[in-house]
Coordinates of C-alpha atoms in Angstrom, one line a residue:
M1 CA 29.2 43.7 45.2
A2 CA 30.3 41.0 47.6
S3 CA 32.3 43.5 49.6
L4 CA 29.3 45.8 49.9
N5 CA 27.3 42.9 51.3
V6 CA 30.0 42.0 53.8
I7 CA 30.0 45.6 55.0
L8 CA 26.2 45.7 55.2
A9 CA 26.2 42.4 57.1
R10 CA 28.6 43.9 59.6
E11 CA 26.0 46.6 60.2
G12 CA 23.3 43.9 60.8
L13 CA 21.7 44.6 57.4
A14 CA 20.7 42.3 54.7
G15 CA 22.7 42.2 51.5
V16 CA 21.7 43.7 48.2
E17 CA 20.8 41.2 45.4
F18 CA 23.3 41.1 42.6
A19 CA 21.2 42.8 39.9
R20 CA 20.4 45.7 42.1
A21 CA 23.9 46.0 43.5
R22 CA 25.4 45.9 40.0
A23 CA 23.4 49.0 39.0
M24 CA 25.0 50.8 42.0
V25 CA 28.5 50.2 40.8
G26 CA 30.4 53.0 39.0
G27 CA 30.5 56.0 41.3
G28 CA 33.2 54.7 43.6
A29 CA 33.2 52.7 46.9
R30 CA 31.9 55.6 49.0
A31 CA 28.8 56.0 46.8
L32 CA 28.3 52.2 46.6
I33 CA 28.2 52.0 50.4
Q34 CA 25.8 55.0 50.6
S35 CA 23.6 53.3 47.9
G36 CA 23.6 50.0 49.8
L37 CA 22.6 51.8 53.0
S38 CA 19.9 53.8 51.2
V39 CA 18.3 50.5 50.1
H40 CA 17.5 50.0 53.8
G41 CA 16.5 53.7 54.3
I42 CA 19.6 54.4 56.3
T43 CA 22.1 57.3 56.3
V44 CA 25.2 57.5 58.5
S45 CA 27.4 60.3 59.7
E46 CA 30.5 61.2 57.7
P47 CA 32.9 59.7 60.3
R48 CA 30.9 56.4 60.3
L49 CA 30.9 56.4 56.5
D50 CA 34.6 57.0 56.5
S51 CA 35.0 54.0 58.8
M52 CA 32.8 51.8 56.7
L53 CA 34.8 52.9 53.6
A54 CA 38.1 51.9 55.2
D55 CA 36.6 48.5 56.2
F56 CA 35.2 48.1 52.6
L57 CA 38.6 48.9 51.0
A58 CA 40.5 46.6 53.3
Y59 CA 38.1 43.7 52.7
Y60 CA 37.9 44.4 48.9
E61 CA 41.7 44.4 48.6
A62 CA 42.1 41.2 50.6
H63 CA 39.4 39.4 48.6
V64 CA 39.7 41.1 45.1
A65 CA 40.3 37.8 43.3
D66 CA 38.0 35.5 45.3
E67 CA 35.4 35.3 42.5
T68 CA 37.6 36.1 39.5
A69 CA 36.7 34.6 36.2
L70 CA 37.6 35.5 32.7
F71 CA 35.0 36.9 30.4
P72 CA 34.2 34.4 27.6
G73 CA 36.7 34.7 24.8
V74 CA 39.5 36.3 26.8
A75 CA 41.7 33.2 27.0
R76 CA 41.2 32.6 23.3
T77 CA 42.1 36.2 22.5
L78 CA 45.3 36.0 24.6
D79 CA 46.2 32.8 22.8
R80 CA 45.9 34.6 19.4
F81 CA 48.0 37.5 20.7
E82 CA 50.7 35.0 21.8
A83 CA 50.6 33.2 18.5
R84 CA 51.3 36.5 16.7
V85 CA 54.0 37.3 19.2
L86 CA 52.1 40.4 20.3
R87 CA 53.2 41.6 23.7
C88 CA 50.5 42.7 26.1
R89 CA 50.7 45.2 28.9
V90 CA 48.1 46.2 31.5
H91 CA 47.9 49.7 32.7
Q92 CA 45.7 49.8 35.8
Q93 CA 44.1 53.0 37.1
G94 CA 42.5 51.8 40.2
R95 CA 43.7 51.3 43.8
I96 CA 43.4 47.6 43.7
P97 CA 46.3 45.7 42.0
F98 CA 45.7 43.7 38.9
R99 CA 48.3 41.1 39.8
P100 CA 46.2 39.1 42.2
V101 CA 43.3 39.0 39.7
A102 CA 45.6 37.9 36.9
D103 CA 47.2 35.3 39.2
R104 CA 43.8 33.9 40.2
A105 CA 42.7 33.7 36.5
C106 CA 46.1 32.1 35.6
I107 CA 46.9 34.8 33.0
A108 CA 49.6 36.9 34.8
G109 CA 52.4 35.2 32.8
R110 CA 50.8 36.3 29.5
F111 CA 51.7 40.0 30.1
R112 CA 55.0 41.6 29.4
A113 CA 54.3 44.3 32.0
I114 CA 51.7 45.3 34.5
C115 CA 51.9 49.0 35.2
G116 CA 50.0 50.9 37.8
K117 CA 50.0 54.2 39.6
D118 CA 52.7 53.0 42.0
T119 CA 53.7 49.7 40.5
F120 CA 55.7 48.3 37.6
L121 CA 55.9 44.5 37.5

């Protein structure tokens, strides 16, 4: 949502408030950008949308962990797993790596493996 608002600001548009932007999430970055533009009654050409998408993904990847926080109970759950000697693995599906998020939340060391489409740590 923060990345959407950065892209909209670059277009000289106001950001979308959190509650409204949150409802737009789930259809992918391209759809998110289109939804953000539609809030302002704007549509753009496919080449312009492609450019905005590239900017969005670059910004998102560089700032993926900026506002990272664990959901309540996650640290306690991981503590319980460790106490029972359960080994955790993360299998990520998305384009953005889990590692920076896990590092920011100080939980990366709790996983035996972090596996992705093109990574294995």
